[in-house]
Tab-separated table of C-alpha atoms in Angstrom:
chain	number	residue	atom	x	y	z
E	1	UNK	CA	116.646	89.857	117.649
E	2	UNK	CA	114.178	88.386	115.504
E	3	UNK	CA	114.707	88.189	111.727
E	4	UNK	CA	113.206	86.602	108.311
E	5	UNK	CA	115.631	86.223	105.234
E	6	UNK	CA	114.039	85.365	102.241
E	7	UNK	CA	115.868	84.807	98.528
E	8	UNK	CA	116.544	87.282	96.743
E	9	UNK	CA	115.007	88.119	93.310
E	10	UNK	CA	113.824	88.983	90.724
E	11	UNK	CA	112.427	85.321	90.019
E	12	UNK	CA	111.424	85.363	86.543
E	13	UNK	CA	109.015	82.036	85.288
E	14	UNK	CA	107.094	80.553	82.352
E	15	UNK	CA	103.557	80.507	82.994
E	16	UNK	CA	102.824	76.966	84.629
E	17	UNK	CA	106.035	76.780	86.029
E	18	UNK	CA	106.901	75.004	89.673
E	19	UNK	CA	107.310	78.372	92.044
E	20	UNK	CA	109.286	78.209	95.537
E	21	UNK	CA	110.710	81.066	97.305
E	22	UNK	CA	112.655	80.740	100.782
E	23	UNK	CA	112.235	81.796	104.085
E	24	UNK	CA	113.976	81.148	107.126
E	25	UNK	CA	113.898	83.428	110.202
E	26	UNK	CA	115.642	83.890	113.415
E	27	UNK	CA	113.557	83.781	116.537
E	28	UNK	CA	113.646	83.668	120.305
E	29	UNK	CA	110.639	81.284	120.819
E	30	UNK	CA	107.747	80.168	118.994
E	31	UNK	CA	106.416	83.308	116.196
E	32	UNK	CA	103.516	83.038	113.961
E	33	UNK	CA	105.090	83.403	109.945
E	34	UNK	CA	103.538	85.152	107.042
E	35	UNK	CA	103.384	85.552	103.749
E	36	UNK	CA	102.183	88.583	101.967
E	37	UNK	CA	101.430	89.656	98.785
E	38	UNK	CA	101.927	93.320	96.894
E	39	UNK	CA	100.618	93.920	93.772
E	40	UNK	CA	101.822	96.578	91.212
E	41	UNK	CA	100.421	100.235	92.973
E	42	UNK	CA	98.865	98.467	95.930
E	43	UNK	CA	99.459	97.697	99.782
E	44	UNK	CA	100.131	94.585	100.875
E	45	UNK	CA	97.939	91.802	101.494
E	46	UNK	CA	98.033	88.530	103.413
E	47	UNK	CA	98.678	85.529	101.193
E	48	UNK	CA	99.023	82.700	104.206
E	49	UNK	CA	99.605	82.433	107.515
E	50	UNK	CA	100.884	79.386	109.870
E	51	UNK	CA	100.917	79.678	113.896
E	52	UNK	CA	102.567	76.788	115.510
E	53	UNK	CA	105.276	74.248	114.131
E	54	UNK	CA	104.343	71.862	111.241
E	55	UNK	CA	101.233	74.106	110.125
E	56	UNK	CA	100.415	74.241	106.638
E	57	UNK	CA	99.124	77.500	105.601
E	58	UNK	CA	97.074	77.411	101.714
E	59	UNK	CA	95.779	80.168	99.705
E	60	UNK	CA	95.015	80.249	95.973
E	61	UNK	CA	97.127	77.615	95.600
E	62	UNK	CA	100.149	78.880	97.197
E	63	UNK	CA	101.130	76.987	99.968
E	64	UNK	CA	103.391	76.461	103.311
E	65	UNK	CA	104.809	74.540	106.077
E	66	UNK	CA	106.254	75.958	109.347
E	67	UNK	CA	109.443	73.900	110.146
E	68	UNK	CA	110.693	74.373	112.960
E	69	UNK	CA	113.569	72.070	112.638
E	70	UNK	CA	114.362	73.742	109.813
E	71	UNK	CA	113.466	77.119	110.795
E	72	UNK	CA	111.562	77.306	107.420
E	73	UNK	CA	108.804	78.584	105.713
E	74	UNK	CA	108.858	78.011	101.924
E	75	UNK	CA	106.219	79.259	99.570
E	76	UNK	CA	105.732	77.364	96.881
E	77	UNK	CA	102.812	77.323	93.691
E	78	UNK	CA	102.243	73.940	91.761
E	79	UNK	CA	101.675	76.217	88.488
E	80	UNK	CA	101.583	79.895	88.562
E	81	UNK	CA	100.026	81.872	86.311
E	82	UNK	CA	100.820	85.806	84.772
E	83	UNK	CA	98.641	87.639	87.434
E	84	UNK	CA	100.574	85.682	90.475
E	85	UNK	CA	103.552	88.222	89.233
E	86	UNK	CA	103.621	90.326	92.516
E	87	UNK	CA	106.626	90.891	95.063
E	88	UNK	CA	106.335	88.289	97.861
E	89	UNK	CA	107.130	89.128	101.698
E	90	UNK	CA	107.894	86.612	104.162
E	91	UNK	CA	107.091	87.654	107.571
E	92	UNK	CA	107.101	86.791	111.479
E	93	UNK	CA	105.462	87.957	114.573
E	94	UNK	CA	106.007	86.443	118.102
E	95	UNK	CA	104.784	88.260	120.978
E	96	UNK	CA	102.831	91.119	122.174
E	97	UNK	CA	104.346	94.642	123.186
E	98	UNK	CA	106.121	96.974	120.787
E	99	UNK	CA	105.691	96.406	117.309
E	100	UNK	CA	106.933	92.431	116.802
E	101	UNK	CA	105.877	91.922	112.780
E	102	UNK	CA	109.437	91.522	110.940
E	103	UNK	CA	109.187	91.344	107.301
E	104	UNK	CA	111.661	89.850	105.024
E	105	UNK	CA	113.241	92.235	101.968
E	106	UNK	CA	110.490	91.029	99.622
E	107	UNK	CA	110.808	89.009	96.272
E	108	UNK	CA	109.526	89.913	92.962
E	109	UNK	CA	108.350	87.415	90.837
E	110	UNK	CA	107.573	87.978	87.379
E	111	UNK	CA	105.294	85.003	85.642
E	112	UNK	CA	105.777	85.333	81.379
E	113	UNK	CA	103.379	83.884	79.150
V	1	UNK	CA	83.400	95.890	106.192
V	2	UNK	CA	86.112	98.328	105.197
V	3	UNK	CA	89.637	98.311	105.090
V	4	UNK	CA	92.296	100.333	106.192
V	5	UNK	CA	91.584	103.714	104.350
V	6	UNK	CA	94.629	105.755	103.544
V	7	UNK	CA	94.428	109.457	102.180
V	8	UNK	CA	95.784	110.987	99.960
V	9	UNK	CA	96.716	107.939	97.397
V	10	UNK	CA	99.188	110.370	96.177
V	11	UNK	CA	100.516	114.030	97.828
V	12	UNK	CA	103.137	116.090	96.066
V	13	UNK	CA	104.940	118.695	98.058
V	14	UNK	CA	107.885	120.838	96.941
V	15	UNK	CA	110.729	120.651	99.379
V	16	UNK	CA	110.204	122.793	102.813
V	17	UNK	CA	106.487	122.199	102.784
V	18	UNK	CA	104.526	119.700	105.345
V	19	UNK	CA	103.389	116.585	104.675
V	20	UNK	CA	99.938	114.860	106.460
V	21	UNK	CA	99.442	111.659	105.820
V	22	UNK	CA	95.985	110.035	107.264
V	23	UNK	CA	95.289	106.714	108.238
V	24	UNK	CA	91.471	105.263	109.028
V	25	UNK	CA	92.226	101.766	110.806
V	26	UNK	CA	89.488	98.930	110.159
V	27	UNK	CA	86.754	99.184	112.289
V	28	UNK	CA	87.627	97.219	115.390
V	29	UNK	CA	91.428	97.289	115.013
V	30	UNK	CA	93.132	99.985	117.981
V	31	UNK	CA	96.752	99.032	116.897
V	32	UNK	CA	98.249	101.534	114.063
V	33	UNK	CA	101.518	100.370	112.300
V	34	UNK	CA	103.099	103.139	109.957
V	35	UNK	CA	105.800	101.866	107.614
V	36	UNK	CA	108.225	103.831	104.902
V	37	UNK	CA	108.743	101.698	101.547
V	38	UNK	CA	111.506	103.046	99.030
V	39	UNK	CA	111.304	102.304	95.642
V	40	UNK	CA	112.436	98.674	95.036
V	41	UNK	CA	113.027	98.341	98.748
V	42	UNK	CA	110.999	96.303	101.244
V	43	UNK	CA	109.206	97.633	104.365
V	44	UNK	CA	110.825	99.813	106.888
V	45	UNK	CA	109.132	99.909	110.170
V	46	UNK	CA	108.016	103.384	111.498
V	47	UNK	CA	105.815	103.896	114.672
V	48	UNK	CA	103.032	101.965	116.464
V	49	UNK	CA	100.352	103.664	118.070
V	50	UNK	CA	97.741	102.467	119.795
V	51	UNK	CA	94.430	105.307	121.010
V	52	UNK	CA	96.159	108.568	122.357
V	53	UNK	CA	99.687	106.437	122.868
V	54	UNK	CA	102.825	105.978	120.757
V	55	UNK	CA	103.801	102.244	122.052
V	56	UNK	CA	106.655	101.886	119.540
V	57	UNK	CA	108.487	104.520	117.550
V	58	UNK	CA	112.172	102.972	117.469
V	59	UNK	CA	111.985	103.435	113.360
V	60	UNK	CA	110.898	107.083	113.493
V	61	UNK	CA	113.450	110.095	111.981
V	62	UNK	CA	114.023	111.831	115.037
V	63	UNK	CA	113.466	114.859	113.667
V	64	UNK	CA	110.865	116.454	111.041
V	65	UNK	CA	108.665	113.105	111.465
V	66	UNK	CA	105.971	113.072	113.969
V	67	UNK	CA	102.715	110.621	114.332
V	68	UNK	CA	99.356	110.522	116.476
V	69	UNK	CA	96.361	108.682	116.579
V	70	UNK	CA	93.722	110.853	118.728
V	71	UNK	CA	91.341	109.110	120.600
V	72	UNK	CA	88.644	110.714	117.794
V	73	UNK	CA	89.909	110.375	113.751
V	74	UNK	CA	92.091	108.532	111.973
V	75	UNK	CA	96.050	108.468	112.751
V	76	UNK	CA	98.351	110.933	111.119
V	77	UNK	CA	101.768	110.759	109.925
V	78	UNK	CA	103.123	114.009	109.925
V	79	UNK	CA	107.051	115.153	107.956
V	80	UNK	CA	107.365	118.613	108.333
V	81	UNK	CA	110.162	120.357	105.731
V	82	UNK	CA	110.030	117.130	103.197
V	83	UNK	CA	113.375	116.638	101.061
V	84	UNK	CA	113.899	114.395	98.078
V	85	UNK	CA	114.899	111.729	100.222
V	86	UNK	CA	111.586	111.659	101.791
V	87	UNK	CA	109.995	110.477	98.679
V	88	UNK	CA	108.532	106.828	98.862
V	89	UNK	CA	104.771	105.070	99.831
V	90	UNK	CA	103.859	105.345	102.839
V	91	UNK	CA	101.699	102.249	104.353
V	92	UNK	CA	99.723	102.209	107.367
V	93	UNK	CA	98.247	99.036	108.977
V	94	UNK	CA	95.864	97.773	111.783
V	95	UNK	CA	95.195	95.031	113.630
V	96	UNK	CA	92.993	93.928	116.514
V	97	UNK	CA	95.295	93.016	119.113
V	98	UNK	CA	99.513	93.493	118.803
V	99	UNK	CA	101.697	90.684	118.033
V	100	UNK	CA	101.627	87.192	117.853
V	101	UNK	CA	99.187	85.305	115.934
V	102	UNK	CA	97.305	88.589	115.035
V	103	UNK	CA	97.879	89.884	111.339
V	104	UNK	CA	98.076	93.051	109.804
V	105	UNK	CA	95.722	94.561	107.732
V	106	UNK	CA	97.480	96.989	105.192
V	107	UNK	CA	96.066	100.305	103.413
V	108	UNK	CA	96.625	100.932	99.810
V	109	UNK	CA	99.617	103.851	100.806
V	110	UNK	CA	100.342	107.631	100.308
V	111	UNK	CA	102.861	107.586	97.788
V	112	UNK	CA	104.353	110.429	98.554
V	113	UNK	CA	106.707	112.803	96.065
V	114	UNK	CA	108.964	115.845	96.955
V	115	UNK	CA	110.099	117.924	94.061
């Protein structure tokens, strides 16, 4: 069945720091991938999204590419800063039907000034 | 527009007692996601409901654990004779259509505590 594995945390960074966290997934054919955000006491909301191979999805400076070759989807920051400290899901949905959206185990990032 | 509304943000209940957890999808949306989140866990799918049906309740407790979403109201997530164990936040989400390309739109949970 379909999956998403993302790294585990915590990821702990200095405030301008480079940020990637991994994705991959498992998939029969060709999903849509996520990324969502949860902050501290809220739901979650969604960061990014990409729908077909080679997409690049942006948002407040987070980015990331669906690879398909890779079966990849990497978020990654140029510079975070202390309110980007959140827990991160990765995330995939491919077809209609029963409930399709698999989300990844989440990974918390803490930013440090 | 509004988002998903949840209610109650938090609901304490001794052991024994019911829980009712209610779920206002955004306006437009007709597909219901409930999901279970321990502490320092990730998301643990639940049920999926669409207007008067349950499409998808394969991560549903068999027992004690029941949802609807009547054709008039929000959706409730019902856990008759809580224990400890059911302590967590519970999220509810809605989207427009199911799958694929579609997002989910996310409440702000029920965090929900037994004593």
């Amino acid at each position: 069945g379909n999956s998403v594995t993302q790294m585990e945390g915590p990821v702990t960074l200095s405030e301008e720091a480079f940020l990637t966290i991994n994705c991959t997934y498992t998939a029969t054919g060709y999903p849509s991938l996520f990324w969502y955000v949860q902050y501290p006491g809220e739901g979650l909301q969604l960061l990014l999204k990409a729908t077909k191979a080679d997409d690049k999805g942006s948002n407040k400076g987070f980015e990331a590419t669906y690879r398909k070759e890779t079966t990849s989807f990497h978020l990654e920051k140029g510079s975070v800063q202390v309110s980007d400290s959140a827990v991160y899901f990765c995330a995939l949905s491919e077809r209609a039907g029963n409930n399709d959206m698999r989300f990844g185990a989440g990974t918390r990032l803490t930013v440090k000034p | 527009n509004a988002g998903v509304m949840q209610n109650p943000r938090h609901l304490v209940r001794r052991r024994g007692q019911e829980a009712r957890l209610r779920c206002s999808p955004m306006k437009g949306h007709s597909h219901v996601y409930w999901y279970r989140q321990l502490p320092e866990e990730g998301l643990k799918f639940m049920v999926y409901l669409q207007k008067e049906n349950i499409i998808d309740e394969s991560g549903m407790p068999k027992e004690r654990f029941s949802a609807e979403f009547p054709k008039e109201g929000p959706s409730i997530l019902r856990i008759q004779q809580v224990v400890r164990g059911d302590s967590a936040a519970y999220f509810c989400a809605s989207s427009p259509e199911n799958g694929g390309t579609y997002e989910q739109y996310f409440g702000p949970g029920t965090r929900l505590t037994v004593t």
